[in-house]
mmCIF file of C-alpha atoms in Angstrom:
data_model
loop_
_atom_site.group_PDB
_atom_site.id
_atom_site.type_symbol
_atom_site.label_atom_id
_atom_site.label_comp_id
_atom_site.label_asym_id
_atom_site.label_seq_id
_atom_site.Cartn_x
_atom_site.Cartn_y
_atom_site.Cartn_z
ATOM 1 C CA MET A 290 -15.825 26.252 -19.830
ATOM 2 C CA ARG A 291 -13.537 23.583 -19.398
ATOM 3 C CA GLU A 292 -14.595 19.748 -20.278
ATOM 4 C CA ALA A 293 -15.110 17.762 -16.372
ATOM 5 C CA ARG A 294 -12.570 14.925 -16.183
ATOM 6 C CA ILE A 295 -13.963 13.346 -13.863
ATOM 7 C CA PRO A 296 -15.907 10.008 -14.712
ATOM 8 C CA THR A 297 -20.155 11.110 -14.708
ATOM 9 C CA ASP A 298 -20.409 7.115 -13.675
ATOM 10 C CA GLU A 299 -21.119 6.792 -9.959
ATOM 11 C CA ILE A 300 -20.603 2.992 -9.056
ATOM 12 C CA MET A 301 -21.097 4.127 -5.043
ATOM 13 C CA GLY A 302 -25.090 4.970 -4.499
ATOM 14 C CA SER A 303 -26.808 6.787 -2.128
ATOM 15 C CA GLY A 304 -27.983 5.427 1.121
ATOM 16 C CA HIS A 305 -24.774 4.392 3.171
ATOM 17 C CA LEU A 306 -24.565 4.712 7.030
ATOM 18 C CA ALA A 307 -21.083 6.963 7.585
ATOM 19 C CA CYS A 308 -21.937 9.824 9.215
ATOM 20 C CA GLN A 309 -22.023 13.531 8.092
ATOM 21 C CA GLY A 310 -19.611 15.785 6.209
ATOM 22 C CA CYS A 311 -17.389 11.929 5.778
ATOM 23 C CA GLY A 312 -14.109 12.215 3.893
ATOM 24 C CA ALA A 313 -13.963 8.138 3.303
ATOM 25 C CA THR A 314 -17.496 8.086 1.887
ATOM 26 C CA MET A 315 -15.697 10.851 -0.732
ATOM 27 C CA ALA A 316 -12.112 8.671 -1.457
ATOM 28 C CA MET A 317 -14.411 5.339 -2.143
ATOM 29 C CA ARG A 318 -16.423 7.616 -4.599
ATOM 30 C CA PHE A 319 -13.835 9.066 -6.470
ATOM 31 C CA ALA A 320 -11.271 5.443 -6.930
ATOM 32 C CA LEU A 321 -14.643 4.052 -8.288
ATOM 33 C CA LYS A 322 -15.096 6.136 -10.798
ATOM 34 C CA ALA A 323 -11.440 5.183 -11.673
ATOM 35 C CA LEU A 324 -11.842 1.794 -11.415
ATOM 36 C CA GLY A 325 -14.601 1.321 -13.020
ATOM 37 C CA ARG A 326 -17.552 -2.220 -12.166
ATOM 38 C CA GLN A 327 -14.277 -4.820 -13.018
ATOM 39 C CA THR A 328 -13.508 -4.339 -9.687
ATOM 40 C CA ALA A 329 -13.517 -6.242 -6.692
ATOM 41 C CA MET A 330 -12.673 -5.175 -2.768
ATOM 42 C CA VAL A 331 -11.956 -6.057 0.360
ATOM 43 C CA ILE A 332 -12.663 -4.402 3.189
ATOM 44 C CA PRO A 333 -11.789 -5.221 7.283
ATOM 45 C CA ALA A 334 -12.982 -4.196 10.330
ATOM 46 C CA CYS A 335 -13.186 -0.146 9.947
ATOM 47 C CA CYS A 336 -15.283 2.812 8.921
ATOM 48 C CA TRP A 337 -16.453 1.514 5.494
ATOM 49 C CA SER A 338 -16.948 -1.715 7.238
ATOM 50 C CA VAL A 339 -19.753 -0.425 8.780
ATOM 51 C CA ILE A 340 -20.596 2.351 6.239
ATOM 52 C CA ASP A 341 -21.266 0.020 2.747
ATOM 53 C CA GLY A 342 -24.728 -1.018 5.130
ATOM 54 C CA THR A 343 -26.067 -3.869 6.859
ATOM 55 C CA PHE A 344 -26.335 -6.718 4.150
ATOM 56 C CA PRO A 345 -27.913 -7.882 1.386
ATOM 57 C CA HIS A 346 -27.532 -3.585 0.664
ATOM 58 C CA SER A 347 -24.915 -2.361 -0.269
ATOM 59 C CA ALA A 348 -23.409 1.461 -1.213
ATOM 60 C CA VAL A 349 -20.987 0.299 -4.140
ATOM 61 C CA ASP A 350 -22.106 -1.830 -6.653
ATOM 62 C CA ILE A 351 -18.888 -4.119 -6.756
ATOM 63 C CA PRO A 352 -18.016 -7.301 -5.019
ATOM 64 C CA ILE A 353 -17.051 -6.637 -1.828
ATOM 65 C CA PHE A 354 -15.536 -9.385 0.312
ATOM 66 C CA HIS A 355 -15.013 -8.441 4.589
ATOM 67 C CA THR A 356 -12.793 -10.200 6.706
ATOM 68 C CA ALA A 357 -10.346 -9.719 9.745
ATOM 69 C CA PHE A 358 -9.213 -7.123 10.590
ATOM 70 C CA GLU A 359 -5.228 -7.353 9.966
ATOM 71 C CA THR A 360 -6.381 -9.081 6.884
ATOM 72 C CA ALA A 361 -7.119 -6.783 4.305
ATOM 73 C CA ALA A 362 -3.269 -7.047 1.626
ATOM 74 C CA VAL A 363 -3.395 -10.896 2.043
ATOM 75 C CA THR A 364 -7.359 -11.527 1.948
ATOM 76 C CA ALA A 365 -6.415 -9.545 -1.384
ATOM 77 C CA SER A 366 -3.928 -11.025 -2.866
ATOM 78 C CA GLY A 367 -5.337 -14.863 -2.413
ATOM 79 C CA LEU A 368 -8.140 -13.365 -4.350
ATOM 80 C CA LYS A 369 -5.947 -12.361 -6.665
ATOM 81 C CA ALA A 370 -4.661 -15.595 -7.115
ATOM 82 C CA GLY A 371 -7.902 -17.119 -6.685
ATOM 83 C CA LEU A 372 -9.597 -15.561 -9.855
ATOM 84 C CA GLU A 373 -6.315 -15.919 -12.117
ATOM 85 C CA MET A 374 -6.763 -19.450 -11.506
ATOM 86 C CA ARG A 375 -10.657 -19.246 -13.007
ATOM 87 C CA GLY A 376 -8.905 -17.940 -16.644
ATOM 88 C CA ASP A 377 -10.480 -13.613 -15.552
ATOM 89 C CA HIS A 378 -7.005 -11.886 -15.142
ATOM 90 C CA GLU A 379 -9.174 -8.434 -15.753
ATOM 91 C CA THR A 380 -10.801 -7.972 -12.940
ATOM 92 C CA THR A 381 -8.369 -4.914 -10.752
ATOM 93 C CA VAL A 382 -8.684 -6.781 -6.971
ATOM 94 C CA VAL A 383 -8.972 -3.305 -4.578
ATOM 95 C CA ALA A 384 -8.463 -3.913 -0.760
ATOM 96 C CA TRP A 385 -9.263 -0.269 1.140
ATOM 97 C CA ALA A 386 -9.053 0.098 4.713
ATOM 98 C CA GLY A 387 -8.489 2.572 6.963
ATOM 99 C CA ASP A 388 -5.025 3.771 9.222
ATOM 100 C CA GLY A 389 -5.687 1.333 11.774
ATOM 101 C CA GLY A 390 -6.098 -1.730 9.866
ATOM 102 C CA THR A 391 -2.760 -0.145 7.521
ATOM 103 C CA PHE A 392 -0.566 2.217 10.101
ATOM 104 C CA ASP A 393 -1.420 -0.749 13.037
ATOM 105 C CA ILE A 394 -2.365 -4.405 12.790
ATOM 106 C CA GLY A 395 -2.684 -4.726 9.151
ATOM 107 C CA LEU A 396 1.136 -3.688 8.245
ATOM 108 C CA GLN A 397 2.441 -7.966 9.010
ATOM 109 C CA SER A 398 -0.059 -8.775 6.572
ATOM 110 C CA LEU A 399 1.024 -5.715 3.464
ATOM 111 C CA SER A 400 4.292 -5.768 4.001
ATOM 112 C CA GLY A 401 4.408 -9.984 2.982
ATOM 113 C CA ALA A 402 2.123 -8.840 0.172
ATOM 114 C CA ALA A 403 4.457 -6.177 -0.727
ATOM 115 C CA GLU A 404 7.563 -7.772 -0.250
ATOM 116 C CA ARG A 405 5.774 -10.736 -2.721
ATOM 117 C CA ASN A 406 5.439 -8.049 -4.750
ATOM 118 C CA GLU A 407 0.730 -8.700 -4.932
ATOM 119 C CA ASP A 408 -0.512 -7.748 -8.448
ATOM 120 C CA ILE A 409 -3.804 -5.083 -5.855
ATOM 121 C CA ILE A 410 -3.717 -2.054 -5.173
ATOM 122 C CA TYR A 411 -4.113 -1.494 -1.201
ATOM 123 C CA VAL A 412 -5.961 1.877 -0.564
ATOM 124 C CA CYS A 413 -5.567 3.122 2.988
ATOM 125 C CA TYR A 414 -8.020 6.002 3.242
ATOM 126 C CA ASP A 415 -6.083 7.547 5.949
ATOM 127 C CA ASN A 416 -8.053 9.724 9.037
ATOM 128 C CA GLU A 417 -5.773 9.652 11.308
ATOM 129 C CA ALA A 418 -7.525 7.359 14.872
ATOM 130 C CA TYR A 419 -9.682 4.962 14.928
ATOM 131 C CA MET A 420 -13.282 6.438 14.481
ATOM 132 C CA ASN A 421 -15.063 3.318 14.098
ATOM 133 C CA THR A 422 -14.876 1.979 17.387
ATOM 134 C CA GLY A 423 -15.013 5.097 19.633
ATOM 135 C CA ILE A 424 -12.107 7.466 18.055
ATOM 136 C CA GLN A 425 -8.305 5.812 20.030
ATOM 137 C CA ARG A 426 -4.840 6.612 18.997
ATOM 138 C CA SER A 427 -3.577 5.162 15.782
ATOM 139 C CA SER A 428 0.084 5.421 14.631
ATOM 140 C CA SER A 429 -1.746 7.935 11.433
ATOM 141 C CA THR A 430 -2.670 9.739 14.623
ATOM 142 C CA PRO A 431 -0.852 13.373 14.007
ATOM 143 C CA VAL A 432 1.844 15.005 16.374
ATOM 144 C CA GLY A 433 -0.730 17.034 18.519
ATOM 145 C CA SER A 434 -3.185 15.734 18.480
ATOM 146 C CA TRP A 435 -6.683 14.576 21.278
ATOM 147 C CA THR A 436 -7.840 11.106 20.211
ATOM 148 C CA THR A 437 -9.647 9.816 23.537
ATOM 149 C CA THR A 438 -6.962 7.287 24.340
ATOM 150 C CA THR A 439 -4.970 10.361 23.970
ATOM 151 C CA PRO A 440 -6.790 12.889 25.811
ATOM 152 C CA VAL A 441 -5.797 17.123 26.230
ATOM 153 C CA THR A 442 -3.081 15.807 29.852
ATOM 154 C CA ASN A 443 -1.270 13.774 28.045
ATOM 155 C CA TYR A 444 -2.031 14.251 23.610
ATOM 156 C CA LYS A 445 -0.310 12.667 21.234
ATOM 157 C CA LYS A 446 3.607 13.090 21.314
ATOM 158 C CA ARG A 447 4.473 10.913 19.164
ATOM 159 C CA PRO A 448 5.036 11.655 15.051
ATOM 160 C CA LYS A 449 2.724 10.309 12.293
ATOM 161 C CA LYS A 450 4.090 7.041 11.156
ATOM 162 C CA ASN A 451 6.177 7.492 7.531
ATOM 163 C CA MET A 452 3.866 4.877 5.783
ATOM 164 C CA VAL A 453 5.010 5.259 2.624
ATOM 165 C CA ASP A 454 8.913 5.444 3.517
ATOM 166 C CA ILE A 455 7.596 1.474 4.390
ATOM 167 C CA LEU A 456 5.879 0.654 1.272
ATOM 168 C CA ALA A 457 9.082 2.629 -0.834
ATOM 169 C CA ALA A 458 12.302 0.036 1.726
ATOM 170 C CA HIS A 459 9.783 -2.553 -0.394
ATOM 171 C CA GLU A 460 10.888 -1.704 -3.866
ATOM 172 C CA ILE A 461 6.920 -2.209 -5.023
ATOM 173 C CA PRO A 462 6.609 -0.633 -8.599
ATOM 174 C CA TYR A 463 3.958 2.137 -7.283
ATOM 175 C CA ILE A 464 3.444 4.156 -4.345
ATOM 176 C CA ALA A 465 0.909 7.462 -4.052
ATOM 177 C CA THR A 466 -0.399 8.948 -1.500
ATOM 178 C CA GLY A 467 -4.196 12.364 -2.430
ATOM 179 C CA SER A 468 -6.777 14.501 -0.648
ATOM 180 C CA VAL A 469 -9.634 14.516 -0.776
ATOM 181 C CA ALA A 470 -9.722 17.947 -2.000
ATOM 182 C CA PHE A 471 -7.957 17.689 -5.090
ATOM 183 C CA PRO A 472 -10.572 14.414 -7.135
ATOM 184 C CA GLU A 473 -8.676 14.406 -9.864
ATOM 185 C CA ASP A 474 -5.104 14.104 -8.927
ATOM 186 C CA LEU A 475 -7.148 11.031 -6.744
ATOM 187 C CA ILE A 476 -8.132 9.610 -10.395
ATOM 188 C CA ARG A 477 -5.481 9.731 -12.589
ATOM 189 C CA LYS A 478 -3.342 8.133 -9.484
ATOM 190 C CA PHE A 479 -5.813 5.058 -9.825
ATOM 191 C CA HIS A 480 -6.458 5.093 -13.479
ATOM 192 C CA LYS A 481 -2.392 4.643 -13.607
ATOM 193 C CA ALA A 482 -2.391 2.203 -10.440
ATOM 194 C CA LYS A 483 -4.294 -0.251 -12.480
ATOM 195 C CA ASP A 484 -2.389 0.115 -15.312
ATOM 196 C CA ILE A 485 0.520 -1.163 -13.229
ATOM 197 C CA LYS A 486 1.160 -4.787 -12.604
ATOM 198 C CA GLY A 487 2.517 -5.578 -8.836
ATOM 199 C CA THR A 488 1.981 -4.407 -5.595
ATOM 200 C CA LYS A 489 0.230 -0.448 -5.894
ATOM 201 C CA TYR A 490 0.119 1.098 -2.220
ATOM 202 C CA ILE A 491 -2.271 4.326 -2.705
ATOM 203 C CA GLN A 492 -2.786 6.625 0.603
ATOM 204 C CA ILE A 493 -6.066 9.452 0.462
ATOM 205 C CA LEU A 494 -5.993 12.251 3.471
ATOM 206 C CA ALA A 495 -9.979 11.553 4.622
ATOM 207 C CA PRO A 496 -10.968 14.592 6.813
ATOM 208 C CA CYS A 497 -13.264 12.390 9.348
ATOM 209 C CA PRO A 498 -15.555 15.575 10.985
ATOM 210 C CA THR A 499 -16.522 13.746 14.428
ATOM 211 C CA GLY A 500 -13.189 12.334 15.099
ATOM 212 C CA TRP A 501 -11.818 15.573 14.212
ATOM 213 C CA LYS A 502 -13.810 17.742 16.234
ATOM 214 C CA LEU A 503 -14.699 19.640 13.128
ATOM 215 C CA SER A 504 -18.479 20.605 10.697
ATOM 216 C CA PRO A 505 -19.027 18.206 8.148
ATOM 217 C CA GLU A 506 -18.998 21.430 5.987
ATOM 218 C CA LEU A 507 -15.810 22.258 6.639
ATOM 219 C CA THR A 508 -13.838 18.437 5.115
ATOM 220 C CA VAL A 509 -12.986 19.395 1.698
ATOM 221 C CA TRP A 510 -11.188 22.632 3.669
ATOM 222 C CA ALA A 511 -9.708 20.605 5.428
ATOM 223 C CA ALA A 512 -8.625 18.142 3.214
ATOM 224 C CA ARG A 513 -7.191 20.929 1.656
ATOM 225 C CA LYS A 514 -5.570 23.056 3.518
ATOM 226 C CA ALA A 515 -3.976 19.257 4.856
ATOM 227 C CA VAL A 516 -1.966 20.265 1.647
ATOM 228 C CA THR A 517 -1.186 23.628 1.670
ATOM 229 C CA SER A 518 0.117 24.329 4.559
ATOM 230 C CA LYS A 519 2.318 21.480 4.447
ATOM 231 C CA VAL A 520 1.072 18.553 6.605
ATOM 232 C CA TYR A 521 0.289 15.987 3.844
ATOM 233 C CA PRO A 522 2.810 16.353 1.222
ATOM 234 C CA ILE A 523 1.116 14.656 -1.850
ATOM 235 C CA MET A 524 3.219 13.089 -3.583
ATOM 236 C CA GLU A 525 4.481 10.007 -6.172
ATOM 237 C CA VAL A 526 6.768 7.462 -5.926
ATOM 238 C CA THR A 527 7.326 5.348 -8.769
ATOM 239 C CA GLU A 528 10.976 3.756 -9.979
ATOM 240 C CA ASN A 529 10.467 0.878 -7.358
ATOM 241 C CA GLY A 530 11.353 3.602 -4.978
ATOM 242 C CA ASN A 531 13.480 5.188 -6.026
ATOM 243 C CA LYS A 532 11.878 8.148 -7.475
ATOM 244 C CA ILE A 533 9.435 10.477 -5.793
ATOM 245 C CA ALA A 534 7.668 13.393 -7.220
ATOM 246 C CA VAL A 535 5.847 15.296 -4.220
ATOM 247 C CA TRP A 536 3.402 18.430 -5.707
ATOM 248 C CA LYS A 537 4.599 21.987 -5.495
ATOM 249 C CA GLU A 538 2.571 24.346 -7.033
ATOM 250 C CA PHE A 539 0.200 25.485 -4.965
ATOM 251 C CA GLU A 540 0.036 28.362 -2.501
ATOM 252 C CA PRO A 541 1.211 27.814 1.528
ATOM 253 C CA THR A 542 -0.306 28.265 4.898
ATOM 254 C CA SER A 543 -0.193 27.908 8.106
ATOM 255 C CA PHE A 544 -0.444 24.978 10.265
ATOM 256 C CA LYS A 545 -2.272 27.341 12.868
ATOM 257 C CA GLU A 546 -4.535 28.558 9.903
ATOM 258 C CA TYR A 547 -5.211 24.223 8.911
ATOM 259 C CA ILE A 548 -6.232 23.061 12.892
ATOM 260 C CA LYS A 549 -8.426 26.084 13.934
ATOM 261 C CA PRO A 550 -11.516 24.603 13.248
ATOM 262 C CA GLN A 551 -9.892 21.485 14.700
ATOM 263 C CA GLY A 552 -11.307 20.365 17.642
ATOM 264 C CA ARG A 553 -8.789 18.044 18.236
ATOM 265 C CA PHE A 554 -5.758 20.254 18.236
ATOM 266 C CA ARG A 555 -7.595 23.278 20.428
ATOM 267 C CA HIS A 556 -5.705 22.149 23.540
ATOM 268 C CA LEU A 557 -1.677 23.406 21.781
ATOM 269 C CA LYS A 558 -0.939 26.618 23.030
ATOM 270 C CA GLU A 559 1.407 28.617 21.430
ATOM 271 C CA ASP A 560 4.771 27.994 22.274
ATOM 272 C CA GLU A 561 3.839 23.942 21.346
ATOM 273 C CA ILE A 562 2.359 25.033 17.869
ATOM 274 C CA ALA A 563 5.476 26.569 16.664
ATOM 275 C CA LYS A 564 7.380 23.582 16.765
ATOM 276 C CA ILE A 565 4.985 21.868 15.899
ATOM 277 C CA GLU A 566 5.388 23.931 13.296
ATOM 278 C CA LYS A 567 8.877 23.905 12.956
ATOM 279 C CA ASP A 568 9.106 20.246 12.827
ATOM 280 C CA ILE A 569 6.283 19.914 9.931
ATOM 281 C CA GLU A 570 9.432 22.197 7.228
ATOM 282 C CA ALA A 571 12.078 19.742 8.465
ATOM 283 C CA ARG A 572 10.034 17.160 7.437
ATOM 284 C CA TRP A 573 9.185 18.742 3.934
ATOM 285 C CA GLN A 574 12.175 20.015 3.265
ATOM 286 C CA ARG A 575 14.040 16.375 4.133
ATOM 287 C CA LEU A 576 11.058 15.947 1.570
ATOM 288 C CA LEU A 577 12.667 17.590 -0.968
ATOM 289 C CA ALA A 578 15.996 16.852 -0.586
ATOM 290 C CA LYS A 579 14.740 13.184 -0.990
ATOM 291 C CA GLU A 580 13.266 14.181 -3.688
ATOM 292 C CA GLU A 581 16.494 15.826 -5.657
ATOM 293 C CA MET A 582 19.362 13.622 -4.076
ATOM 294 C CA LEU A 583 17.470 11.215 -6.661
ATOM 295 C CA SER A 584 15.862 12.912 -9.309
ATOM 296 C CA SER A 585 19.996 12.942 -9.362
ATOM 297 C CA ILE A 586 21.328 9.813 -9.334
ATOM 298 C CA PRO A 587 22.338 8.145 -13.107
ATOM 299 C CA GLY A 588 19.781 6.023 -15.110
ATOM 300 C CA LEU A 589 17.032 6.578 -11.964
#
């Protein structure tokens, strides 16, 4: 029997207020297993500001500071500075935000913190829409998807914003993507980020059964198929944005299989699915070409 590589300590408890099958709760559980109890977290308006529970109750056994939608990164920066002023250089400060608070509303705050290279871990749990306010479109919503603001007669036509490239342009020391279907990989990346000085950005695919019109028992299945269909590459960007390592050791599956149980894509016709599949493959090949190109530069 292989030894378990997932820590057994549970910092997140039961009694949270998430929907059944919520991927964001899995992301939090795995992150805290890696980060440990000497962690302070900033949470802006997002699903997790509800999931955590109502004061004085909390589903996680660490200090949490709830803040405004657009201020996760700057508040985490201030919290870290305040702790260091008090002589605490050990507590890990994490900004924990959804894709709306990261890709859209909080982008200016995140960009400022990244430009200053603030010593925080910024985590975006990515469920690809504004789920807690009624499943509105965000700039993380994938092309082809239904949301309440992109109905099936006018579904999302633009591609998902590439946050990894945006953060890489800031030349921060560590960027990673992950999926709740691969907890050991996620925990390894959080361990790594914790030991790096400067701004770290980790983006986690966290399916939302409610917003994706997906059966709750298929959350992990969908999170896995997103990776193996090349829809959601998992990777690390290091050397201040100059080195990319893409995970490729999987049996490829199709986009059509990935979207089949998801009601948010049910309106798509065969030719539209074929067009999206072609674009996914093109982006995948560009990513691999970029990985190879960067690896060929002397000194990197």
